[in-house]
Coordinates of C-alpha atoms in Angstrom, one line a residue:
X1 CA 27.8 -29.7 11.9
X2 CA 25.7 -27.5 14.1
X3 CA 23.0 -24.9 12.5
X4 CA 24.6 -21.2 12.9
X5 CA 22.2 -19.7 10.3
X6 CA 18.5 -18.9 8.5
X7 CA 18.5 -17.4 5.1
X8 CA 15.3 -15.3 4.3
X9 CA 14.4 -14.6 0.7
X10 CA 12.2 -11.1 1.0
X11 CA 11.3 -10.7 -2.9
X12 CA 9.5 -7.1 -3.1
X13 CA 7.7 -5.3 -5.5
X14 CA 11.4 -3.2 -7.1
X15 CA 13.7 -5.4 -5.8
X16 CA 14.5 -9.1 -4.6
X17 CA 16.9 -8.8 -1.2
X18 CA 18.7 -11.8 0.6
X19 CA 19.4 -11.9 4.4
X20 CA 21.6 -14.3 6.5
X21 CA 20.3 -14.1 10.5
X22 CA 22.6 -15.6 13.2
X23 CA 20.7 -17.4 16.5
X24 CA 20.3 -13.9 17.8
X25 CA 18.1 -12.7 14.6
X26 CA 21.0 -10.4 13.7
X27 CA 21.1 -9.8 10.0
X28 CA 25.0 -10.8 9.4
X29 CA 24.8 -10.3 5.1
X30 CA 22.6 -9.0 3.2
X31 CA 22.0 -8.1 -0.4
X32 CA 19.6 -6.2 -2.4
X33 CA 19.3 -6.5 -6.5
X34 CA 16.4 -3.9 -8.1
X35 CA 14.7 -5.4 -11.2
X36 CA 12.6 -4.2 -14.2
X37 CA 9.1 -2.4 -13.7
X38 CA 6.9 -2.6 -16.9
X39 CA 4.5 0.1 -17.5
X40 CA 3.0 -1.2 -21.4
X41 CA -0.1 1.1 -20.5
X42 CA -1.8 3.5 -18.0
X43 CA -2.1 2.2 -14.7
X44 CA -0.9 -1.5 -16.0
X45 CA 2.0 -2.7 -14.0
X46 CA 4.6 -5.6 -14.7
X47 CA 7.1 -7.9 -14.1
X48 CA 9.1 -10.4 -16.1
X49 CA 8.4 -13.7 -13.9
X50 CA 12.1 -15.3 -14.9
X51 CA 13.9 -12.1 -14.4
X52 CA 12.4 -11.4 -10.7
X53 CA 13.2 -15.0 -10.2
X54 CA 16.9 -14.4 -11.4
X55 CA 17.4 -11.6 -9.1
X56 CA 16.3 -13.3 -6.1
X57 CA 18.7 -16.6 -6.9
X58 CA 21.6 -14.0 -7.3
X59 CA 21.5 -12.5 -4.5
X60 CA 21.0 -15.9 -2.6
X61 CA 24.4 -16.7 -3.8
X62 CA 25.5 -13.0 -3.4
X63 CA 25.2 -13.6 0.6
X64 CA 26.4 -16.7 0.6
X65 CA 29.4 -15.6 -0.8
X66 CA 29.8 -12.3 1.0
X67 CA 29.1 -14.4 4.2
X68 CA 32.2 -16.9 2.9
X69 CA 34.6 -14.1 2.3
X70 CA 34.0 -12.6 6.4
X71 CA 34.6 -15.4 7.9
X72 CA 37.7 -16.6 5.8
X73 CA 36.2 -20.1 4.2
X74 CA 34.0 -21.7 1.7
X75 CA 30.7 -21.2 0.4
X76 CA 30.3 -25.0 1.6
X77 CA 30.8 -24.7 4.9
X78 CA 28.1 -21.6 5.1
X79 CA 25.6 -23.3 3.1
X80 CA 26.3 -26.5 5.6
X81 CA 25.6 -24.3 8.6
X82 CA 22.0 -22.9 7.0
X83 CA 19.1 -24.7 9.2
X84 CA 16.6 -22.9 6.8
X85 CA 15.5 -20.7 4.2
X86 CA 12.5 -18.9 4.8
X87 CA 10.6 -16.5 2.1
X88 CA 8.2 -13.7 2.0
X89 CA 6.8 -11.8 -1.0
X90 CA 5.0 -9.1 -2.6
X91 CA 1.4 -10.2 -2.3
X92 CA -1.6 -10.7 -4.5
X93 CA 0.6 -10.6 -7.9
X94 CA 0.5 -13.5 -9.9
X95 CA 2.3 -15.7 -12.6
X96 CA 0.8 -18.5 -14.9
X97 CA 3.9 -20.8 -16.3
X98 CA 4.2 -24.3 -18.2
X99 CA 4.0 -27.2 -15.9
X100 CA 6.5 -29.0 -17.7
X101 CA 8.8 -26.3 -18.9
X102 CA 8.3 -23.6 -16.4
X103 CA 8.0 -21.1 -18.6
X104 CA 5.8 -18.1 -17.8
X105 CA 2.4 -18.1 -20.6
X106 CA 2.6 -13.7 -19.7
X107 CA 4.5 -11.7 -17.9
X108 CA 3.5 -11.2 -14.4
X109 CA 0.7 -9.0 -13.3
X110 CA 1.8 -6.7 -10.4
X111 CA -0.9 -6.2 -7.5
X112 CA -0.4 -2.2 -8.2
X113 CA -2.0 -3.1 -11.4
X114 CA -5.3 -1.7 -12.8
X115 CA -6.5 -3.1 -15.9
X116 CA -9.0 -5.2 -14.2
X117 CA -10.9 -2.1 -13.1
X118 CA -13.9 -2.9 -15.4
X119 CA -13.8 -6.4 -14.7
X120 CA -14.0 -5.6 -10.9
X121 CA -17.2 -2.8 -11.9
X122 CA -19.0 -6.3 -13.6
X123 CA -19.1 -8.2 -10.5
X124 CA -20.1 -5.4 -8.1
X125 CA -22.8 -4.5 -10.4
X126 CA -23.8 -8.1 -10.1
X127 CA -24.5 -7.5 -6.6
X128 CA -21.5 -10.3 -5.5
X129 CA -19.4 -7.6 -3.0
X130 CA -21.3 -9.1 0.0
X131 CA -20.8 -12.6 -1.2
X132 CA -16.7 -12.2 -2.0
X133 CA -16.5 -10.0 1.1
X134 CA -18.2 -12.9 3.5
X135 CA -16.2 -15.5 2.1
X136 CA -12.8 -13.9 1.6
X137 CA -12.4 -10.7 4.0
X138 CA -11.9 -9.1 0.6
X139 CA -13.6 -5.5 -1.6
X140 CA -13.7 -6.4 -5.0
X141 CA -11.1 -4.6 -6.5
X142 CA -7.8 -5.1 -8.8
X143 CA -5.8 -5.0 -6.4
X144 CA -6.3 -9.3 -5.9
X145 CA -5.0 -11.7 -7.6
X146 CA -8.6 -13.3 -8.7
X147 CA -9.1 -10.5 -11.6
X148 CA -5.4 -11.0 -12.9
X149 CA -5.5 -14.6 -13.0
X150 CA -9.0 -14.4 -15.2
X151 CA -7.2 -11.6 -17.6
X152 CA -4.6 -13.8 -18.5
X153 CA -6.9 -17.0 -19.3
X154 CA -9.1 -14.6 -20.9
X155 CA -6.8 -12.4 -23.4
X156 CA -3.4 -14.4 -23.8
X157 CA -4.1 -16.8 -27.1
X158 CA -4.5 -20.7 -26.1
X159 CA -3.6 -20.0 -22.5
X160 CA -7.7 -21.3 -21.0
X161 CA -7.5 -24.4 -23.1
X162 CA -4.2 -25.3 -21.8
X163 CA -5.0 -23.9 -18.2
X164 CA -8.0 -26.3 -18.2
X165 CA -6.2 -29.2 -19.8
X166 CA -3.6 -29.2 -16.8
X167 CA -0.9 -28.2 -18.7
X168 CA -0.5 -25.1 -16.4
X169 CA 0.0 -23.9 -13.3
X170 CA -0.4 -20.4 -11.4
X171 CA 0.0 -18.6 -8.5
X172 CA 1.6 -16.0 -6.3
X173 CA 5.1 -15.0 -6.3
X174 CA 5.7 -17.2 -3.1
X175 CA 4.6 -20.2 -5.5
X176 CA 6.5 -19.2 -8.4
X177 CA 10.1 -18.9 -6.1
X178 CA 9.2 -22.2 -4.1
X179 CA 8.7 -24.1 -7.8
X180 CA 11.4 -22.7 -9.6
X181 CA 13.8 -23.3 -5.7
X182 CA 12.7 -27.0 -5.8
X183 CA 13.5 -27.7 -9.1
X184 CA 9.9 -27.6 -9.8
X185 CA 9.0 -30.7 -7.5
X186 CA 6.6 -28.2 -5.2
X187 CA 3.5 -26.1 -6.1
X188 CA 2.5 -24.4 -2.8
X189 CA 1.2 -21.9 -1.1
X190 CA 0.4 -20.5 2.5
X191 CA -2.8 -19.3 4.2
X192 CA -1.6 -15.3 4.4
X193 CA -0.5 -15.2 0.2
X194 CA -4.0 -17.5 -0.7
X195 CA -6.4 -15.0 1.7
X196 CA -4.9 -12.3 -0.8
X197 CA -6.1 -14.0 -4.2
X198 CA -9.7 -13.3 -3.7
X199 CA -10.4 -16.8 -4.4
X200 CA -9.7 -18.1 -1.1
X201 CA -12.3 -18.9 1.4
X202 CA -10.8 -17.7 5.0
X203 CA -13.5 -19.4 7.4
X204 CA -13.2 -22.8 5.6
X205 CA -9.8 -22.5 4.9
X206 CA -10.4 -23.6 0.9
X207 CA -9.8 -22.3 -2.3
X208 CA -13.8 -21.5 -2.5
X209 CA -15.7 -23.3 -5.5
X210 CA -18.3 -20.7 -5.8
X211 CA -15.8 -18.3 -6.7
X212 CA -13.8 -19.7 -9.0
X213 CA -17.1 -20.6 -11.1
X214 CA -18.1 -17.4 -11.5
X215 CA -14.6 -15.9 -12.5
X216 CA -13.8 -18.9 -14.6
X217 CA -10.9 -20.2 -12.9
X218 CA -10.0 -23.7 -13.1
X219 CA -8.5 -25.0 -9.4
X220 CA -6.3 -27.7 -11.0
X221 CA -4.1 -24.7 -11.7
X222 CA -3.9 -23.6 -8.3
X223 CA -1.6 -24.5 -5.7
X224 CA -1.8 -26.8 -2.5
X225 CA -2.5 -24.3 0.9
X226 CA -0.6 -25.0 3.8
X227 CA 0.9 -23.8 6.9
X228 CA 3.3 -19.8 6.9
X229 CA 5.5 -22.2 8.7
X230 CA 6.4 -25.5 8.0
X231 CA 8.9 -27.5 5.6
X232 CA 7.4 -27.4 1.7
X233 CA 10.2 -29.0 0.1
X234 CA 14.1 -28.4 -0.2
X235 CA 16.1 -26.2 -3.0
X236 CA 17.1 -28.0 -5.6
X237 CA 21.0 -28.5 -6.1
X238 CA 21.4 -27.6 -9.3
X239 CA 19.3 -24.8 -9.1
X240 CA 20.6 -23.0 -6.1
X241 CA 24.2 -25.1 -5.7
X242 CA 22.8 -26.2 -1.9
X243 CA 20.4 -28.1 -0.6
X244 CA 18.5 -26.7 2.8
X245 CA 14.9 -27.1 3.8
X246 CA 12.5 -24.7 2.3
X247 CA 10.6 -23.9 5.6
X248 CA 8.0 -20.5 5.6
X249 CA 6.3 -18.5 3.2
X250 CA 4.5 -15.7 4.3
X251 CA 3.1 -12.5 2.6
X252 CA 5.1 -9.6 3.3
X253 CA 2.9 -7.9 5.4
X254 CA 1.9 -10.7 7.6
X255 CA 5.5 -11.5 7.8
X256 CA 6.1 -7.9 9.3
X257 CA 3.5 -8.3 11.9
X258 CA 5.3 -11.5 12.9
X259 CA 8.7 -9.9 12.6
X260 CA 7.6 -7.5 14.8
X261 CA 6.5 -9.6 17.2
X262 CA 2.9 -8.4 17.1
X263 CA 2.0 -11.7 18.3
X264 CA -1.5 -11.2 20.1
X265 CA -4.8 -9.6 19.5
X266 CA -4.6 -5.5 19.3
X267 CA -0.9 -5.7 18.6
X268 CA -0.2 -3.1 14.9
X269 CA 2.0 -2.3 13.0
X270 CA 3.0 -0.1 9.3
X271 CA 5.3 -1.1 6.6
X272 CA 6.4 1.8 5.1
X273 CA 7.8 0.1 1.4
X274 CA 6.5 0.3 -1.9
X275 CA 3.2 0.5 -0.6
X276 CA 1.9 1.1 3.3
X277 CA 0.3 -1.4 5.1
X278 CA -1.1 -1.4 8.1
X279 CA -2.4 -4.6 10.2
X280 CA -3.9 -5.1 13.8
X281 CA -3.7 -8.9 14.9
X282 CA -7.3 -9.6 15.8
X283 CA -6.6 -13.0 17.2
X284 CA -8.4 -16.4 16.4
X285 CA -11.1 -14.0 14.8
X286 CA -12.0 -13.2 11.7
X287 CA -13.3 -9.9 12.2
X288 CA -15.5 -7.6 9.6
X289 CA -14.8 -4.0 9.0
X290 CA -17.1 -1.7 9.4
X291 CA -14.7 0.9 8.2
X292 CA -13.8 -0.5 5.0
X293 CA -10.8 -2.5 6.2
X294 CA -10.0 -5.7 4.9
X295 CA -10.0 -8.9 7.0
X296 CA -7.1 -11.1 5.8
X297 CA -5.4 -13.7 7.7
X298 CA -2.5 -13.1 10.0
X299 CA -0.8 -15.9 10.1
X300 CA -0.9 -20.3 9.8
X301 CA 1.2 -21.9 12.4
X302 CA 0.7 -25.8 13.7
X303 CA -3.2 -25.6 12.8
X304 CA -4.0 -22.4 14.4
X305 CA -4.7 -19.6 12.4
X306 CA -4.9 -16.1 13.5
X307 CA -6.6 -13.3 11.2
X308 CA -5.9 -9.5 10.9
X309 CA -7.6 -6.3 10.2
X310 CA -5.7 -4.5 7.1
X311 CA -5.7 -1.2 5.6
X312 CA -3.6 -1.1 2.3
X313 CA -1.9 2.4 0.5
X314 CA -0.6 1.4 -2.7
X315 CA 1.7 3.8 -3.1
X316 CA 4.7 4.8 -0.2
X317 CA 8.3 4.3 -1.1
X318 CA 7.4 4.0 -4.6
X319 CA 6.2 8.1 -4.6
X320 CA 9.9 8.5 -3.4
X321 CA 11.0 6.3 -6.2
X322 CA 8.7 8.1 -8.7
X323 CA 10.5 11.4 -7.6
X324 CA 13.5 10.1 -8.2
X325 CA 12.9 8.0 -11.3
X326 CA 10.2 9.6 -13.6
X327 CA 10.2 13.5 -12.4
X328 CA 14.2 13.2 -11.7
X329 CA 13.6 15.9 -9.1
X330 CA 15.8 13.9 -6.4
X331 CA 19.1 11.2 -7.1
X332 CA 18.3 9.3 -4.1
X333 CA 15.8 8.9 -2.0
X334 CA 17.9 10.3 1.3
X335 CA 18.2 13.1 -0.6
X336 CA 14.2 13.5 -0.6
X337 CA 14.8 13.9 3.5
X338 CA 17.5 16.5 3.6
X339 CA 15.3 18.8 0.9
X340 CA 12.3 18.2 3.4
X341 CA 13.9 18.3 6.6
X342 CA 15.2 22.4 4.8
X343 CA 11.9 23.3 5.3
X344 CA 9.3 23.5 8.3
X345 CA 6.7 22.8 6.5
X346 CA 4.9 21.4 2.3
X347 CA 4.1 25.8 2.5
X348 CA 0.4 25.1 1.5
X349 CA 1.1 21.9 -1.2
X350 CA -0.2 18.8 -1.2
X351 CA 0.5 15.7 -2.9
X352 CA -1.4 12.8 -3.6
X353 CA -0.3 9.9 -4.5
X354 CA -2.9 8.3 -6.5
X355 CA -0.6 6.9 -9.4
X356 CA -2.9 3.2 -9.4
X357 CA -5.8 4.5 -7.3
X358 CA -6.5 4.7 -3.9
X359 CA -6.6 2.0 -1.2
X360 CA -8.6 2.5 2.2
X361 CA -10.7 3.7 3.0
X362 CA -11.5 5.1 -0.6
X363 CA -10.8 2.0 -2.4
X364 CA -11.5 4.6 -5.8
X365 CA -9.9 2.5 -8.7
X366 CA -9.9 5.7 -10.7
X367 CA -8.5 8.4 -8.8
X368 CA -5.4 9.6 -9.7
X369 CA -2.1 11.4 -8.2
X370 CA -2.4 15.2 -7.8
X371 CA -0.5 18.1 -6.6
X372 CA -2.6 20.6 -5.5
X373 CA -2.0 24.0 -3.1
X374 CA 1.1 25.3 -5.3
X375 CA 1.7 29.3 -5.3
X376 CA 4.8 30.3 -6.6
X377 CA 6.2 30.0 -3.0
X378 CA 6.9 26.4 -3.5
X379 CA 9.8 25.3 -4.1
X380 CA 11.6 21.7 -4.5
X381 CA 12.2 21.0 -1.1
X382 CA 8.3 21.9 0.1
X383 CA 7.3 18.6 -3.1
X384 CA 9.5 16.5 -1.5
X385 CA 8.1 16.9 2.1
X386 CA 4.7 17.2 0.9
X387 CA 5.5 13.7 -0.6
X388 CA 6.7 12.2 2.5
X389 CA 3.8 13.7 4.1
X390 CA 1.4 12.0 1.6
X391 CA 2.2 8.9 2.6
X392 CA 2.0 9.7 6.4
X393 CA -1.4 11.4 5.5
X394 CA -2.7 7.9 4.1
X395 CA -1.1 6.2 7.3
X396 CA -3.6 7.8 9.5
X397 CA -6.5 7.4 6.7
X398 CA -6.2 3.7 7.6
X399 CA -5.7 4.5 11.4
X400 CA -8.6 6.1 11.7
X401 CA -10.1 3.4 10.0
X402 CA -8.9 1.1 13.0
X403 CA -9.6 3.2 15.6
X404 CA -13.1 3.3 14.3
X405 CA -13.1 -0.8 14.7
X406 CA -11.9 -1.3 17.6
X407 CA -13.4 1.9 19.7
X408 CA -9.8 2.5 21.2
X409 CA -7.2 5.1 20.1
X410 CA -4.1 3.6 19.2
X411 CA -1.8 3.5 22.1
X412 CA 1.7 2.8 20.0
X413 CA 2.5 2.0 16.2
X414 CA 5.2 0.1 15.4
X415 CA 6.8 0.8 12.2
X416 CA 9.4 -0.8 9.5
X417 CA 9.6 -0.8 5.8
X418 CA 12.9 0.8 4.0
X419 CA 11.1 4.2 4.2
X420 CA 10.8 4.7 8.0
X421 CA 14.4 5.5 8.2
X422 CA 12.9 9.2 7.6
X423 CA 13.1 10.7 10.4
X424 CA 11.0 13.7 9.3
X425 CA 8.2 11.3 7.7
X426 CA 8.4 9.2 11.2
X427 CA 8.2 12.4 12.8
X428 CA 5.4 13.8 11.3
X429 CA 3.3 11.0 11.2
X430 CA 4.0 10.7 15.4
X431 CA 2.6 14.1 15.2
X432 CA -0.1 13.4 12.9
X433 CA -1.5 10.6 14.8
X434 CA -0.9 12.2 18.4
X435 CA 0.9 9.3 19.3
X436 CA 3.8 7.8 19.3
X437 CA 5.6 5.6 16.7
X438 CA 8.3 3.1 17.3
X439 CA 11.1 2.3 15.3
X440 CA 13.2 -0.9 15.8
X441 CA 17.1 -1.3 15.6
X442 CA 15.9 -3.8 12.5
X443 CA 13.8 -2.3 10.2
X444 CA 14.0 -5.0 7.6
X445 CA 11.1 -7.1 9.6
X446 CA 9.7 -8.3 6.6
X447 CA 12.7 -10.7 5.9
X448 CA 13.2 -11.3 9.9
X449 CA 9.6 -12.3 10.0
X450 CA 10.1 -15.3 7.3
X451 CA 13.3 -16.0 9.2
X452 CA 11.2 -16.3 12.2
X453 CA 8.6 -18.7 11.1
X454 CA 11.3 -20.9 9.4
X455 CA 13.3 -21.3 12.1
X456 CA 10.3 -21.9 14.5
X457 CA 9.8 -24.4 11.7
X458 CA 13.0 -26.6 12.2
X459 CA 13.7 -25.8 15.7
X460 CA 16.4 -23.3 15.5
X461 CA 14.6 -21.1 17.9
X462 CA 12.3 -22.5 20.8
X463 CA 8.8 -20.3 20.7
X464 CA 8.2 -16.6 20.7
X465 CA 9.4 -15.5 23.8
X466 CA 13.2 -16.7 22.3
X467 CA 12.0 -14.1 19.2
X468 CA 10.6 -11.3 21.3
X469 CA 14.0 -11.0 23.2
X470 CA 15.4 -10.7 19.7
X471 CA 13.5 -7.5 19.3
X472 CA 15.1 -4.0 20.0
X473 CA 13.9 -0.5 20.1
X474 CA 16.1 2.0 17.6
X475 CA 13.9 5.2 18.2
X476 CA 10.7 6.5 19.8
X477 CA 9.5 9.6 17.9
X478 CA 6.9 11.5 20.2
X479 CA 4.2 13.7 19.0
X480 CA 5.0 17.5 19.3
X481 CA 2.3 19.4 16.9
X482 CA -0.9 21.1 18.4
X483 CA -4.3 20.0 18.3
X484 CA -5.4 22.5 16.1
X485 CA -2.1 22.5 13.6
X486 CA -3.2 18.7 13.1
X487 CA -6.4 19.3 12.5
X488 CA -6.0 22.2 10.2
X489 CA -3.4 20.0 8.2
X490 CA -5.7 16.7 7.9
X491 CA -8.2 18.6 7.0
X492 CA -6.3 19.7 3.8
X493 CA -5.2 16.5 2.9
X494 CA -9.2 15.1 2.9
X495 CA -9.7 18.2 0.3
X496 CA -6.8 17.4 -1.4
X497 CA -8.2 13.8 -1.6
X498 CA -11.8 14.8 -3.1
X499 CA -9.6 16.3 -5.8
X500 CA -8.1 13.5 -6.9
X501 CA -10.8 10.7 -6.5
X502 CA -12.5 8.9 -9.4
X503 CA -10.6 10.9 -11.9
X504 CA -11.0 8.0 -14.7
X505 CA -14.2 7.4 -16.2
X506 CA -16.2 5.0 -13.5
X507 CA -16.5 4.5 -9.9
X508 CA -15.6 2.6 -7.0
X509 CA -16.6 3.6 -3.4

């Protein structure tokens, strides 16, 4: 029976979502499940490992199903027709489980997590930012994996002893869903999830021995590095009811920049989900920021790697969510648009987002989220478009950063990520950057990019230029604000931004 389909698994920081593509990368089924966020202190973010895992294997099955039921037959016959199944993830979190159980030792440690702040403070003051920055690309900061992975070997009861013994096994959520997929038989990784770990040397392409001394990390715990696109194993029968190769793993942001088709150097793009992230493909390069960027790598692919310039904002979509969840000002987030599209403008307010710090180019651990510019003018609606606005604000925080970089303004950005379906955030941030921002038809490119690379991996598409005619255009959003407007605006927002930075005791610039 001929291949018709590629699954991609795209497990995200709020919710785990399944998507069947066709030969012409069309998504076909899909299905979306939300799952628990943990908050057991102040600026300490969770998940339960075998619950993230759970939503992701249901709504596997989900599409399968819903795929069954369209085209009038049996799961069977789908799952017989899959070439692939590809996966990309929320990076830099991390689970420790048992080797021979799988059970996780903690739950896991979200990369929006904190509580590694003073850790992070330890190693600057030990002068080693130059030395983890030369090897990995990487600031010290919480953000990584590295930090986590010590906290649990240092504060969960037995868990070093046993770590060092063998008897466990870590690493990022593409790891975890690939051992727990396989029935356990694989513990992998690829070169984009392992670059986020601060642990990983990107030049040598090794999990770097210097580094894991001084944080304390045994490597037998570690997983094998390979390729974003090759075969790592198959599912496991009784685990997923099929059996299909197991063919990319890719970080979700490096799986966007792929998905967009931002195949060579000075291509960018910005994901617009729970967090922002922008990356420029720099090409066979590794290139160092002099703008506070990070320098992570782009992609793995038949030996070659290529390497990216990155500028992270750790909270997008999630301020949207956090309007709608914890102040209960909104019941979705579409209704976030219609209140902000009500109004021409935030009337003076400002918010910003600094719920787990700020990314670039402040990379302040300690700053936290403010509203600031209130009279008694503002209303509702102006919050919820000074919240969309706050996360095209820290969009062009990071552009500038780029633009710094590279000495060239920015001719297009290409944008995805459940959140640019605002038209008034896509709008403003058009107007914001002076130019112009491009939406495609698909803005799921996360999940298309892992369906990309895996069927690249087995041969159901021939090269790139079979994916690039895959891509189409949904909107253009031209700018339309004055110079001066712009200015006058941005320059709030950096005000705004000295308000809210190293709010916590400490600090991190």
């Amino acid at each position: 029976m001929s291949h018709e389909f590629i699954i991609a698994l795209d497990q995200g920081t709020t919710s785990s979502r399944a998507i069947i593509y066709n030969r012409n990368a069309e998504p076909l089924c899909s299905k979306n499940k939300e799952f628990t966020q943990f908050y057991p202190h102040p600026g300490w973010v969770e998940h339960d490992a075998e619950e993230l895992f759970e939503s992701q294997l249901q709504v596997l099955k989900d599409v399968i199903e819903i795929c069954a039921q369209r085209n009038n037959c049996t799961e069977d016959s789908i799952t017989q027709k899959v070439a692939a199944l590809g996966i990309t993830n929320q990076r830099e979190s991390v689970v420790l489980w048992e080797k021979n159980t799988g059970k996780p030792v903690y739950k896991a440690i979200v990369w929006q997590c904190r509580r590694t702040s003073d850790l992070c403070e330890e190693l600057i003051k030990d002068n080693l930012t130059d030395t983890i920055r030369s090897k990995t690309g990487l600031k010290i900061d919480a953000y990584f994996s590295a930090t986590k992975i010590k906290w649990i070997l240092d504060n969960v009861p037995g868990v070093r002893a046993r770590a060092e013994n063998g008897e466990l096994l870590a690493g990022t959520i593409d790891t975890w869903l690939i051992w727990k997929l396989s029935g356990g038989k694989v513990h992998v990784t690829d070169l984009t999830n392992a670059s986020r770990t601060m642990l990983f040397n990107i030049h040598s392409l090794k999990w770097d021995k210097e580094i894991l001394k001084l944080l304390n990390i045994p490597l037998c715990i570690l997983p094998e590095v390979k390729d974003s696109g090759c075969i790592y194993g198959y599912t496991d029968k009784k685990v997923c009811g099929f059996t299909v190769p197991i063919a990319s793993a890719i970080g979700d942001q490096q799986a966007a920049l792929f998905g967009q088709g931002c195949f060579n150097p000075g291509d960018a793009k910005n994901t617009y989900g729970t967090g922002c992230f922008m990356l420029m493909n720099t090409g066979e390069k590794a290139v160092l920021s002099s703008n506070r960027l990070l320098t992570t790598i782009a992609l793995g692919y038949q030996g070659t790697v290529n390497y990216a310039l990155e500028g992270s904002v750790f909270m997008g979509g999630a301020t949207i969510k956090w309007l709608r969840d914890e102040l209960e000002l909104i019941p979705s987030a579409h209704d976030c648009d219609i209140l902000a599209e009500s109004v021409e403008n935030s009337n003076g307010a400002y918010l910003v987002p600094a719920f787990t710090g700020l990314g670039t180019p402040y990379w302040d651990m300690y700053a936290r989220g403010t509203i600031i510019g209130l009279t008694r003018g503002v209303k509702k609606a102006h919050i919820c478009r000074a919240a969309l606005e706050g996360i095209a604000y820290q969009v062009a925080d990071v552009i500038e950063c780029m633009v710094n970089d590279s000495g060239k303004p920015l001719a297009s950005l290409k944008v995805d990520g459940g959140a640019c379906v605002s038209n008034v955030m896509m709008q403003f941030q058009a107007d914001l950057l002076n130019t112009k921002v491009i939406r495609p038809k698909n803005v799921e490119t996360t999940a298309l990019g892992a369906a990309f690379l895996a069927g690249l991996a087995v041969g159901f598409w021939s090269g790139k230029d079979e994916l690039l005619k895959c891509w189409q255009t949904d909107n253009v959003f031209e700018p339309q604000m004055s110079r001066e407007t712009r200015n006058t605006l941005y320059s709030g927002w950096k005000k705004a931004v000295e308000r809210s930075l190293n709010w916590e005791n400490g600090a991190c610039k």
